[in-house]
């Protein structure tokens, strides 16, 4: 940490800051400059809580050099993490994974048909939502535990592992019973109690980036899960909220290579939620893979026009099949 | 709802859209234009789910005229809601309320001293956090239920009702037992399960705006609570996330008069979280009251330099006393 | 400046950075830490160009302690700047100024009537746009130099100084001839050539914040003008672009007290452009004054329904008169 | 346009709006709903100026169906525009173009060496900045017209056309004399006077998206150029400003396929400015091409560590060569 003093801070103020740093068991190294004095803080392991410092008289700013995460950092864990889900491996050195399925589980028939479409086109993992976060209370809220059963049955029927979102801690037992991967949605990325609970599970966790989360906050959220003992975290970029309304969110694809520099965890991309437009899903999926994503997650529905949720961004069987054909060509270029 | 067709949509496509609208029990009124056709949708009560429409061939865009909230709307409920907490009234026609206290409950002594500072300076309601959402897992996470007791005891000692944040449904009984007002924090503004549960309580709910929530989403979140039968909702603007990093968040003060136009619910402002800077809290509190806020919520700590959380934005006793003196002068101007 | 090295930077890399710093005539003070080494840069006066440093092997980040402005900083110029326009004084210790008038100059009659409304209600300075930046080429683009004459005539008729926007350097002579204050609009805040040219003038300059400009960039833009020798700069906050679309822009009112901390220049607020809604202008004007603004700039039109530009945010004579009555009451509270 | 009335608008108010619409030579089609009345506006060709409407009593909102651009729209001009620069063709059906060179022109030697690196690695067009917009006045501001000569000489020496930024109208003659393509930088995207002037030229124009410009505003800016008679516009996405600071800007890659849907103009991507990090440039270049970009623009410098501007995002000869090798492999996959 670097503590920057005011231009006209007194020598006594500088000394008081040094003493406060030392009282924390750390060392303080003053760096006198022409315009102002700064004080380097040494000896810390990881992020320093600056509360006792930044309120002292004469302190202008505390600049953090360490990050609020360490377990997820590649600096301290250089080997890539590969998350295994049955025979499927997600991470560096393995072909990118494709997760596909409907936004909402609507019925056994819809789910089974979606599963067949996903499998036939070549997806490896099936997705489907049983608990749905919706902006307004007057929209369809999901089938709940009944939906989990339909998802599991469809997955078993086609031989695919399944992933579904958990929205509250009480759902943990049920979701663990039916699903192979637990998904934490964007709205819950900073639901720290939920993060801690999934951190105590053995299931892999697919953690979606919050719509206004910085990359630093995203990695710090993953840190919550790892800190509880679960290292099987898969990150997922799904677009951030910006002033631009031409797409549902703004897909921040540059974080894919950046996450690969900063962290050892695998990272996927969800182009369906990011763009909100069916016509952009295939092309942005390919761009994501070229950017280095370890996989993609795509909304597929047997009949998008009748989907109870997010139909506008869902592909139908034909569209998904075409996209998967395209992607197979790309995998050759990528060396898989 | 207005359905805008593509420039070159065919007559058959227009007819198919009309039929889909009619299949929903609504009427479709085509509006042919020189450049393209639009189709007005009539007969709906409130927000229309456009899923079955926006995926049809030839449809370019669905524009919603109705909003995803109704119970919170002033259009349908013109009289202002006044939320009573004991003898305190929050809402139109009543003097603005001041909620004060520390970010975190740290000890009985700290809480009691904060309560005395708050009361002596003229605040009406005491705040304090027992469950703390923190960006990283290595920071102080709050005292939990023990903290709730300290808060209650401090409130009783000075004769003030208390408000505290609830972060998960399991905490509901405990929080209802100890607190007079339930706070939903910014990170949980779209934790819809939690919203529904507090909607089943009789306690007033202080709902903070999510850091990336639009005003429409903020009001739709309140709708979740009202829809479950709890009309005692107090909104609270606390800053939004933007590109500007000079303040912790960007205080969106214009929503105060806008909420007063669009909704009958009272709205407070939290200048401490919005600005993140102690030196801005008093001046932005006054600006908030002049903008029409029904009250403010301010972080006050007996010794901010030692606060375990958010010290940089907390006022000490002297600073809070001075601010409250200022505000008393302003209340005269405001007619209270 | 603080240079942060990679976790695994070598000693040779650290030495190379030290030498590069010394080659710039500055001193380098290594701060070894447990996790990584940082290097403090000493001896600089003001902002350091980090180009020669940040590309060296092993360098992770360069953190700037100095700001890209100095002349506008209160640190180096503690006394407030008061800009005089005829007998009107804008800045600390003087009653807030009110600038009023139409968005666009449309005709001599419209301009004169607007001027009378402005003066009769108590505004001190008249505004009006002759050159109009419009999003699309098919909208009204302003009257040009003819408009400047109408503005000057209207100002002379009611005895008010006038302000108008300059959009390109070629307009400088004409605008200086007709106007008392030169306005730089939000879109030109980083038109550095234009800033330099108005920096060579003697006219006061009203500099509006760019819609996506950070506070630091805003002050650095003012630095361009001061650096050329013109210290008579008046800043103006007019809202920033965020994800929120309920208002035209998001009025960032917290920058008003923050600018007063960081700079000696006066700062105004334009609630008309910030909110884009007539019903919010009066209330946000009062909030701005309480937040410490040295004045406000408001759009007033004799007949907003017929305005060629921005009618939705313009007040008519009656609305503006009512607002000014309100403000007079507030000035008493503010001590004027 | 659709005019939405207040819930409790009177019949007289609705009639007044209808009359106002008809006074504009358009037709008004009332759409009575259960909750409120809306009024469709028919007969307009393109965007309607709503000034005379949105201020009328009882009007809640005006919703625009037409866009503020038409000449750039694919709706009205379905065939793709291919911009020719000498023998190079930019647009649909042609291999993507690579523009490379330094941020700033620094000397004849630096420019010539950069040109050789660019050509040897396979770039088609040479870039270099003679007039530099810089945040603070104390940074290097570019060589001016002298730089233009160095750029031209370097281009001629290696046989490449050159592109350079024009910042003000007075530079137009010089820039047209020396350059093959005129670049409008992000800060000038809404410098409408400048847009009009380059619209009167015959030179191709490379128009960069403003850092806070919506896609609609971006296309409307291009409309300014086409409206003056110059159809040779090449769009360029270069990142937008968001809350995320991990990259210099947020590369909004989804606009590439979206622009291809909405417009017939070619679109490039500048990954150097978008990310601000050298290590991300190659990977995001490839992602851009897969997303459908008609080319990329990349900063290349013989010795980035000594660059006077933007060194941190510049590739050196070796890095650029490696990237171009990668891209050649990708072109095969893309069918070129």
CSV table of C-alpha atoms in Angstrom, one decimal, chain C:
chain,number,residue,atom,x,y,z
C,1,UNK,CA,4.7,8.0,-9.1
C,2,UNK,CA,4.9,4.5,-7.7
C,3,UNK,CA,6.1,1.7,-10.0
C,4,UNK,CA,4.8,-1.7,-9.0
C,5,UNK,CA,6.8,-4.7,-10.2
C,6,UNK,CA,5.6,-8.1,-11.0
C,7,UNK,CA,5.5,-10.7,-8.2
C,8,UNK,CA,8.4,-12.5,-9.8
C,9,UNK,CA,10.3,-9.6,-11.3
C,10,UNK,CA,14.1,-10.2,-11.1
C,11,UNK,CA,16.6,-8.0,-9.4
C,12,UNK,CA,18.0,-7.1,-12.8
C,13,UNK,CA,14.6,-5.9,-13.9
C,14,UNK,CA,14.3,-3.7,-10.8
C,15,UNK,CA,17.7,-2.2,-11.4
C,16,UNK,CA,16.8,-1.5,-15.0
C,17,UNK,CA,13.7,0.4,-13.9
C,18,UNK,CA,15.8,2.4,-11.4
C,19,UNK,CA,18.2,3.4,-14.1
C,20,UNK,CA,15.4,4.5,-16.4
C,21,UNK,CA,14.0,6.7,-13.7
C,22,UNK,CA,17.4,8.2,-13.0
C,23,UNK,CA,17.8,8.8,-16.7
C,24,UNK,CA,14.8,11.1,-16.5
C,25,UNK,CA,16.6,13.2,-13.9
C,26,UNK,CA,14.5,11.8,-11.0
C,27,UNK,CA,15.3,9.5,-8.1
C,28,UNK,CA,14.1,6.0,-7.6
C,29,UNK,CA,13.5,4.6,-4.1
C,30,UNK,CA,12.9,0.8,-4.1
C,31,UNK,CA,10.4,-0.5,-1.5
C,32,UNK,CA,10.9,-4.2,-1.2
C,33,UNK,CA,7.7,-6.0,0.1
C,34,UNK,CA,7.0,-9.6,0.9
C,35,UNK,CA,5.0,-10.1,-2.2
C,36,UNK,CA,6.6,-7.8,-4.7
C,37,UNK,CA,8.8,-4.8,-5.0
C,38,UNK,CA,7.6,-1.3,-5.6
C,39,UNK,CA,9.7,1.7,-6.6
C,40,UNK,CA,8.9,5.2,-5.5
C,41,UNK,CA,9.8,8.0,-7.9
C,42,UNK,CA,11.0,11.2,-6.2
C,43,UNK,CA,11.9,14.6,-7.3
C,44,UNK,CA,9.3,15.2,-9.9
C,45,UNK,CA,7.4,18.5,-10.1
C,46,UNK,CA,3.9,17.5,-11.2
C,47,UNK,CA,2.7,14.7,-13.4
C,48,UNK,CA,5.4,12.2,-14.7
C,49,UNK,CA,5.1,10.8,-18.2
C,50,UNK,CA,5.5,7.1,-17.6
C,51,UNK,CA,6.0,6.1,-21.2
C,52,UNK,CA,9.6,5.1,-20.7
C,53,UNK,CA,8.9,3.1,-17.7
C,54,UNK,CA,5.7,1.2,-18.0
C,55,UNK,CA,6.9,-0.8,-20.9
C,56,UNK,CA,10.0,-2.2,-19.2
C,57,UNK,CA,10.1,-5.9,-18.4
C,58,UNK,CA,8.8,-6.8,-15.0
C,59,UNK,CA,6.7,-3.6,-14.6
C,60,UNK,CA,3.2,-4.4,-13.6
C,61,UNK,CA,1.7,-0.9,-13.1
C,62,UNK,CA,2.6,2.7,-12.7
C,63,UNK,CA,0.5,4.5,-10.1
C,64,UNK,CA,0.3,8.3,-10.4
C,65,UNK,CA,0.3,10.4,-7.3
C,66,UNK,CA,0.4,13.7,-9.0
C,67,UNK,CA,-2.5,14.9,-11.0
C,68,UNK,CA,-2.5,16.0,-14.7
C,69,UNK,CA,-3.3,19.6,-13.6
C,70,UNK,CA,-1.6,22.1,-11.3
C,71,UNK,CA,-2.7,25.6,-12.2
C,72,UNK,CA,-6.3,24.9,-11.4
C,73,UNK,CA,-5.5,23.0,-8.2
C,74,UNK,CA,-6.3,24.5,-4.8
C,75,UNK,CA,-3.2,22.8,-3.4
C,76,UNK,CA,-1.0,25.2,-5.3
C,77,UNK,CA,-3.4,28.2,-5.5
C,78,UNK,CA,-5.4,28.3,-2.3
C,79,UNK,CA,-7.3,31.5,-2.8
C,80,UNK,CA,-10.6,31.2,-4.7
C,81,UNK,CA,-10.8,32.7,-8.1
C,82,UNK,CA,-13.6,35.2,-8.6
C,83,UNK,CA,-14.5,35.8,-12.2
C,84,UNK,CA,-15.8,39.3,-12.9
C,85,UNK,CA,-18.2,39.9,-15.8
C,86,UNK,CA,-18.9,43.7,-15.7
C,87,UNK,CA,-20.3,44.3,-12.2
C,88,UNK,CA,-21.1,40.6,-11.7
C,89,UNK,CA,-18.8,38.5,-9.6
C,90,UNK,CA,-18.8,34.7,-9.8
C,91,UNK,CA,-17.1,32.7,-7.1
C,92,UNK,CA,-16.6,32.2,-3.4
C,93,UNK,CA,-18.1,34.9,-1.2
C,94,UNK,CA,-20.5,36.2,-3.8
C,95,UNK,CA,-24.2,35.5,-4.3
C,96,UNK,CA,-24.8,32.7,-6.8
C,97,UNK,CA,-25.3,33.9,-10.3
C,98,UNK,CA,-28.2,32.9,-12.5
C,99,UNK,CA,-27.7,32.5,-16.3
C,100,UNK,CA,-30.9,32.1,-18.3
C,101,UNK,CA,-32.1,32.1,-21.8
C,102,UNK,CA,-33.1,29.8,-24.7
C,103,UNK,CA,-31.2,26.9,-26.0
C,104,UNK,CA,-31.3,28.4,-29.5
C,105,UNK,CA,-31.5,31.9,-30.7
C,106,UNK,CA,-34.5,31.8,-33.1
C,107,UNK,CA,-35.4,35.4,-33.9
C,108,UNK,CA,-34.9,38.9,-32.6
C,109,UNK,CA,-38.4,38.8,-31.1
C,110,UNK,CA,-37.9,35.5,-29.4
C,111,UNK,CA,-34.6,36.5,-28.0
C,112,UNK,CA,-35.8,39.9,-26.7
C,113,UNK,CA,-38.8,38.3,-25.0
C,114,UNK,CA,-36.6,35.7,-23.4
C,115,UNK,CA,-34.2,38.4,-22.2
C,116,UNK,CA,-37.1,40.3,-20.6
C,117,UNK,CA,-38.3,37.2,-18.9
C,118,UNK,CA,-34.8,36.4,-17.6
C,119,UNK,CA,-34.2,40.0,-16.4
C,120,UNK,CA,-37.7,40.5,-14.8
C,121,UNK,CA,-37.3,37.2,-12.9
C,122,UNK,CA,-33.9,38.3,-11.6
C,123,UNK,CA,-31.3,36.5,-13.7
C,124,UNK,CA,-28.0,38.3,-14.1
C,125,UNK,CA,-26.7,36.9,-17.4
C,126,UNK,CA,-28.4,36.0,-20.7
C,127,UNK,CA,-27.6,32.9,-22.7
C,128,UNK,CA,-28.5,31.8,-26.2
C,129,UNK,CA,-27.0,29.5,-28.8
C,130,UNK,CA,-26.1,30.6,-32.3
C,131,UNK,CA,-24.1,27.6,-33.3
C,132,UNK,CA,-25.8,24.3,-32.3
C,133,UNK,CA,-24.3,20.9,-32.1
C,134,UNK,CA,-27.1,18.4,-33.0
C,135,UNK,CA,-26.9,14.6,-33.0
C,136,UNK,CA,-28.3,14.3,-36.5
C,137,UNK,CA,-27.7,16.4,-39.6
C,138,UNK,CA,-31.4,16.8,-40.3
C,139,UNK,CA,-32.1,19.0,-37.2
C,140,UNK,CA,-32.0,22.8,-36.9
C,141,UNK,CA,-28.4,23.8,-36.7
C,142,UNK,CA,-28.6,27.4,-35.4
C,143,UNK,CA,-28.7,30.9,-36.9
C,144,UNK,CA,-24.9,31.4,-36.9
C,145,UNK,CA,-23.5,35.0,-36.8
C,146,UNK,CA,-26.9,36.5,-37.3
C,147,UNK,CA,-28.0,34.9,-34.1
C,148,UNK,CA,-25.0,36.4,-32.3
C,149,UNK,CA,-26.3,39.9,-33.2
C,150,UNK,CA,-29.8,39.1,-31.9
C,151,UNK,CA,-28.3,37.9,-28.7
C,152,UNK,CA,-26.2,41.0,-28.3
C,153,UNK,CA,-29.1,43.3,-29.0
C,154,UNK,CA,-31.4,41.5,-26.6
C,155,UNK,CA,-28.6,41.7,-23.9
C,156,UNK,CA,-28.1,45.4,-24.5
C,157,UNK,CA,-31.8,46.1,-24.4
C,158,UNK,CA,-32.2,44.6,-21.0
C,159,UNK,CA,-28.8,45.5,-19.7
C,160,UNK,CA,-27.4,42.0,-19.3
C,161,UNK,CA,-24.1,40.5,-20.3
C,162,UNK,CA,-24.4,37.5,-22.6
C,163,UNK,CA,-22.8,34.1,-23.0
C,164,UNK,CA,-22.8,31.9,-26.1
C,165,UNK,CA,-21.1,28.7,-27.2
C,166,UNK,CA,-18.2,28.7,-29.6
C,167,UNK,CA,-17.8,25.5,-31.6
C,168,UNK,CA,-14.8,26.1,-33.8
C,169,UNK,CA,-11.8,28.4,-33.8
C,170,UNK,CA,-12.9,30.4,-36.9
C,171,UNK,CA,-15.9,31.6,-34.8
C,172,UNK,CA,-13.6,33.1,-32.2
C,173,UNK,CA,-13.5,36.6,-33.5
C,174,UNK,CA,-17.2,36.9,-34.0
C,175,UNK,CA,-18.1,35.4,-30.7
C,176,UNK,CA,-15.6,37.6,-28.8
C,177,UNK,CA,-17.0,40.6,-30.6
C,178,UNK,CA,-20.6,39.9,-29.6
C,179,UNK,CA,-20.4,37.9,-26.3
C,180,UNK,CA,-19.1,38.7,-22.8
C,181,UNK,CA,-18.5,35.1,-21.9
C,182,UNK,CA,-17.3,32.3,-24.2
C,183,UNK,CA,-18.9,28.9,-23.6
C,184,UNK,CA,-17.2,25.6,-24.4
C,185,UNK,CA,-19.8,22.9,-24.8
C,186,UNK,CA,-19.6,19.4,-23.4
C,187,UNK,CA,-18.8,17.9,-26.8
C,188,UNK,CA,-15.8,20.2,-27.1
C,189,UNK,CA,-14.4,19.8,-23.6
C,190,UNK,CA,-11.4,17.9,-25.0
C,191,UNK,CA,-11.2,19.9,-28.2
C,192,UNK,CA,-7.7,20.9,-27.1
C,193,UNK,CA,-7.0,23.3,-30.0
C,194,UNK,CA,-10.1,25.2,-29.2
C,195,UNK,CA,-9.2,25.3,-25.5
C,196,UNK,CA,-5.8,26.7,-26.3
C,197,UNK,CA,-7.3,29.4,-28.5
C,198,UNK,CA,-9.8,30.6,-25.8
C,199,UNK,CA,-6.8,30.4,-23.4
C,200,UNK,CA,-5.2,33.2,-25.4
C,201,UNK,CA,-8.3,35.4,-25.1
C,202,UNK,CA,-9.1,37.8,-22.3
C,203,UNK,CA,-12.8,36.8,-22.2
C,204,UNK,CA,-14.1,34.6,-19.3
C,205,UNK,CA,-14.7,31.1,-20.4
C,206,UNK,CA,-17.6,28.9,-19.3
C,207,UNK,CA,-16.3,25.3,-19.6
C,208,UNK,CA,-18.9,22.6,-19.5
C,209,UNK,CA,-17.9,19.1,-18.4
C,210,UNK,CA,-17.9,16.5,-21.1
C,211,UNK,CA,-20.6,13.8,-20.8
C,212,UNK,CA,-18.1,11.1,-20.2
C,213,UNK,CA,-15.3,13.2,-18.6
C,214,UNK,CA,-14.0,12.3,-15.3
C,215,UNK,CA,-13.5,15.1,-12.8
C,216,UNK,CA,-9.7,14.7,-13.4
C,217,UNK,CA,-10.1,15.2,-17.1
C,218,UNK,CA,-12.5,18.1,-16.5
C,219,UNK,CA,-9.9,19.9,-14.4
C,220,UNK,CA,-7.1,19.0,-16.9
C,221,UNK,CA,-9.2,20.6,-19.7
C,222,UNK,CA,-9.4,23.8,-17.6
C,223,UNK,CA,-5.6,23.5,-17.2
C,224,UNK,CA,-5.3,23.9,-21.0
C,225,UNK,CA,-7.0,27.3,-20.8
C,226,UNK,CA,-5.0,28.5,-17.7
C,227,UNK,CA,-1.8,27.3,-19.2
C,228,UNK,CA,-2.3,29.7,-22.1
C,229,UNK,CA,-2.7,32.6,-19.8
C,230,UNK,CA,-6.4,33.0,-19.3
C,231,UNK,CA,-7.3,32.4,-15.6
C,232,UNK,CA,-11.0,33.5,-16.0
C,233,UNK,CA,-12.5,30.0,-16.2
C,234,UNK,CA,-15.9,29.1,-14.8
C,235,UNK,CA,-16.6,25.3,-14.6
C,236,UNK,CA,-20.1,23.9,-15.3
C,237,UNK,CA,-21.4,20.5,-14.3
C,238,UNK,CA,-24.1,19.4,-16.8
C,239,UNK,CA,-24.7,15.7,-16.1
C,240,UNK,CA,-22.7,12.6,-17.2
C,241,UNK,CA,-23.7,9.7,-19.3
C,242,UNK,CA,-24.6,6.5,-17.4
C,243,UNK,CA,-26.7,3.5,-17.8
C,244,UNK,CA,-29.7,5.4,-16.3
C,245,UNK,CA,-32.1,6.7,-19.0
C,246,UNK,CA,-34.8,8.1,-16.8
C,247,UNK,CA,-33.2,11.4,-17.0
C,248,UNK,CA,-31.3,12.8,-20.1
C,249,UNK,CA,-28.0,12.6,-18.2
C,250,UNK,CA,-27.1,11.9,-14.6
C,251,UNK,CA,-26.5,15.1,-12.7
C,252,UNK,CA,-23.3,14.4,-10.7
C,253,UNK,CA,-24.0,17.0,-8.0
C,254,UNK,CA,-21.3,15.7,-5.6
C,255,UNK,CA,-18.6,17.1,-7.9
C,256,UNK,CA,-19.7,20.6,-6.8
C,257,UNK,CA,-18.3,20.3,-3.3
C,258,UNK,CA,-15.5,18.2,-4.6
C,259,UNK,CA,-14.4,20.8,-7.1
C,260,UNK,CA,-14.5,23.3,-4.3
C,261,UNK,CA,-12.0,21.2,-2.4
C,262,UNK,CA,-9.7,20.4,-5.3
C,263,UNK,CA,-9.8,23.7,-7.3
C,264,UNK,CA,-10.0,27.4,-6.8
C,265,UNK,CA,-12.2,27.9,-9.9
C,266,UNK,CA,-15.9,28.7,-9.5
C,267,UNK,CA,-18.4,26.0,-10.6
C,268,UNK,CA,-21.9,26.3,-11.9
C,269,UNK,CA,-24.6,23.7,-12.5
C,270,UNK,CA,-26.9,23.3,-15.6
C,271,UNK,CA,-29.9,21.4,-14.4
C,272,UNK,CA,-31.7,21.7,-17.7
C,273,UNK,CA,-29.3,19.6,-19.8
C,274,UNK,CA,-28.5,17.4,-16.8
C,275,UNK,CA,-32.1,16.3,-16.3
C,276,UNK,CA,-33.8,17.0,-19.6
C,277,UNK,CA,-37.1,17.4,-17.8
C,278,UNK,CA,-38.7,20.7,-17.1
C,279,UNK,CA,-40.4,19.5,-13.9
C,280,UNK,CA,-37.0,18.7,-12.4
C,281,UNK,CA,-35.2,22.0,-13.2
C,282,UNK,CA,-36.3,24.2,-10.3
C,283,UNK,CA,-35.8,21.6,-7.6
C,284,UNK,CA,-32.4,20.5,-8.9
C,285,UNK,CA,-31.4,24.2,-9.2
C,286,UNK,CA,-32.0,24.7,-5.5
C,287,UNK,CA,-30.2,21.5,-4.7
C,288,UNK,CA,-27.2,22.7,-6.7
C,289,UNK,CA,-27.0,26.0,-4.8
C,290,UNK,CA,-27.2,24.2,-1.5
C,291,UNK,CA,-24.4,21.8,-2.7
C,292,UNK,CA,-22.3,24.9,-3.1
C,293,UNK,CA,-22.6,25.8,-6.8
C,294,UNK,CA,-21.6,29.4,-7.5
C,295,UNK,CA,-24.5,29.7,-9.9
C,296,UNK,CA,-26.9,27.9,-12.2
C,297,UNK,CA,-27.5,28.0,-15.9
C,298,UNK,CA,-31.1,27.4,-17.0
C,299,UNK,CA,-33.0,27.1,-20.2
C,300,UNK,CA,-35.9,29.6,-20.5
C,301,UNK,CA,-38.0,30.1,-23.5
C,302,UNK,CA,-41.1,32.4,-24.0
C,303,UNK,CA,-43.0,29.5,-25.5
C,304,UNK,CA,-41.3,26.1,-24.9
C,305,UNK,CA,-43.9,24.2,-26.9
C,306,UNK,CA,-42.6,26.1,-30.0
C,307,UNK,CA,-38.9,25.9,-29.2
C,308,UNK,CA,-36.7,24.7,-32.0
C,309,UNK,CA,-34.5,22.9,-29.6
C,310,UNK,CA,-34.7,21.3,-26.1
C,311,UNK,CA,-38.2,22.6,-25.4
C,312,UNK,CA,-38.9,19.7,-23.1
C,313,UNK,CA,-36.4,21.0,-20.6
C,314,UNK,CA,-37.1,24.7,-21.0
C,315,UNK,CA,-39.1,26.8,-18.5
C,316,UNK,CA,-41.5,29.4,-19.6
C,317,UNK,CA,-41.8,32.8,-18.1
C,318,UNK,CA,-44.2,31.8,-15.4
C,319,UNK,CA,-42.2,28.7,-14.4
C,320,UNK,CA,-38.9,30.6,-14.3
C,321,UNK,CA,-40.5,33.4,-12.3
C,322,UNK,CA,-41.8,30.9,-9.7
C,323,UNK,CA,-38.4,29.2,-9.6
C,324,UNK,CA,-36.6,32.5,-9.0
C,325,UNK,CA,-39.0,33.3,-6.2
C,326,UNK,CA,-38.1,30.0,-4.6
C,327,UNK,CA,-34.4,30.7,-5.0
C,328,UNK,CA,-34.7,34.1,-3.4
C,329,UNK,CA,-36.0,32.4,-0.3
C,330,UNK,CA,-33.1,30.0,-0.4
C,331,UNK,CA,-30.5,32.7,-0.7
C,332,UNK,CA,-31.6,34.0,2.7
C,333,UNK,CA,-30.9,30.6,4.2
C,334,UNK,CA,-27.5,30.6,2.4
C,335,UNK,CA,-26.6,33.9,3.9
C,336,UNK,CA,-26.9,36.2,0.9
